[in-house]
């Protein structure tokens, strides 16, 4: 069907608040990735889901970050007690298992005041 | 530690010229190599993938891979102003978990 979708497209929050970012991958894609891109920086890997396997959380920067994927489809990235340094674009990508080309969503632009 | 290095640029070329973008990587176990294009304010989109040594051509784009020297490059022939963007190099290591390591990207400016 359609491409990867993410919501919200923009989020402004106050320091200390929790935020939830949503990703809806391409139908049938078993792999889902979350990345963070700060202004002028490359892509920082956060977490990887593959089918029903345990997620690879090795990129999560702190225990304030968590993610889940329900039913092997939609994923939610949660940031608790947001800090100003969390301000960035959060990108989600998906692909077919063993097919490595990634398809990116439009991103969520998070601004922590 | 897996590292992927790119010159941040900007690389400025005149319209119609060949733009050459380079990327080096540190892990000799790397097996899959990708070039993504990212327009300002947009998300990355795949331009080319390459897995074997040598050249791979797709329209105006050619990816070149040299595993012995651990570099991969992207050539853009007949550059157009619409090619102005940041180009990200990504590498996946064999036997790994299909998590790519991205370079910071090279900014390309094609001026008329």
Coordinates of N, CA and C in Angstrom, one line a residue, chain B residues 32-69:
Chain B
X32 N 27.2 -4.9 2.4 CA 26.2 -4.2 1.6 C 26.4 -2.7 1.8
X33 N 26.2 -2.0 0.7 CA 26.5 -0.5 0.7 C 25.4 0.2 -0.1
X34 N 25.0 1.3 0.5 CA 23.9 2.1 0.0 C 24.2 3.6 -0.1
X35 N 23.6 4.2 -1.1 CA 23.6 5.6 -1.2 C 22.2 6.1 -1.1
X36 N 22.0 7.0 -0.1 CA 20.6 7.7 0.0 C 20.8 9.1 -0.3
X37 N 19.8 9.7 -0.8 CA 19.7 11.1 -1.1 C 18.7 11.7 -0.1
X38 N 19.0 12.9 0.5 CA 18.1 13.5 1.5 C 18.1 15.0 1.1
X39 N 16.9 15.4 0.6 CA 16.7 16.8 0.4 C 16.4 17.5 1.7
X40 N 16.7 18.8 1.8 CA 16.5 19.5 3.0 C 15.1 19.4 3.6
X41 N 15.0 19.0 4.8 CA 13.7 18.9 5.4 C 12.9 17.7 5.1
X42 N 13.5 16.8 4.3 CA 12.9 15.6 3.9 C 13.6 14.3 4.4
X43 N 13.0 13.2 4.2 CA 13.6 11.9 4.7 C 14.5 11.3 3.6
X44 N 15.4 10.5 4.0 CA 16.3 9.8 3.0 C 15.5 8.9 2.0
X45 N 16.0 8.9 0.8 CA 15.5 7.9 -0.2 C 16.6 7.2 -0.9
X46 N 16.5 6.0 -1.2 CA 17.5 5.2 -1.7 C 17.8 5.6 -3.2
X47 N 19.1 5.8 -3.5 CA 19.6 6.0 -4.8 C 20.2 4.8 -5.4
X48 N 21.1 4.2 -4.7 CA 21.8 3.0 -5.3 C 22.2 2.1 -4.1
X49 N 22.2 0.8 -4.5 CA 22.8 -0.2 -3.6 C 23.9 -1.0 -4.4
X50 N 24.9 -1.4 -3.7 CA 26.0 -2.2 -4.4 C 26.5 -3.2 -3.4
X51 N 26.8 -4.4 -3.9 CA 27.3 -5.5 -3.1 C 28.6 -6.1 -3.5
X52 N 29.0 -5.9 -4.8 CA 30.2 -6.5 -5.3 C 31.2 -5.4 -5.8
X53 N 32.4 -5.8 -5.8 CA 33.4 -4.9 -6.3 C 33.1 -4.5 -7.7
X54 N 33.5 -3.2 -8.0 CA 33.3 -2.8 -9.4 C 32.3 -1.6 -9.4
X55 N 31.7 -1.4 -10.6 CA 30.8 -0.4 -10.9 C 29.4 -0.9 -11.1
X56 N 28.5 -0.1 -10.7 CA 27.0 -0.4 -10.9 C 26.4 0.9 -11.4
X57 N 25.8 0.9 -12.6 CA 25.2 2.1 -13.2 C 23.7 2.0 -13.2
X58 N 23.1 3.2 -12.9 CA 21.7 3.3 -13.0 C 21.4 4.7 -13.5
X59 N 21.1 4.9 -14.8 CA 20.9 6.2 -15.3 C 22.1 7.1 -15.2
X60 N 21.9 8.2 -14.6 CA 23.0 9.2 -14.4 C 23.9 8.8 -13.2
X61 N 23.5 7.8 -12.5 CA 24.3 7.5 -11.2 C 25.1 6.2 -11.4
X62 N 26.3 6.3 -10.9 CA 27.2 5.1 -10.9 C 27.8 4.9 -9.5
X63 N 27.6 3.8 -8.9 CA 28.2 3.4 -7.6 C 29.4 2.6 -7.9
X64 N 30.5 2.9 -7.2 CA 31.7 2.2 -7.3 C 32.2 1.6 -5.9
X65 N 32.5 0.4 -5.9 CA 32.9 -0.3 -4.7 C 34.3 -0.9 -4.8
X66 N 35.1 -0.6 -3.8 CA 36.5 -1.2 -3.7 C 36.6 -1.7 -2.3
X67 N 36.4 -3.0 -2.1 CA 36.5 -3.6 -0.8 C 37.9 -3.6 -0.2
X68 N 38.9 -3.8 -1.1 CA 40.2 -3.9 -0.7 C 40.7 -2.5 -0.1
X69 N 40.2 -1.5 -0.7 CA 40.6 -0.1 -0.1 C 39.5 0.4 0.8

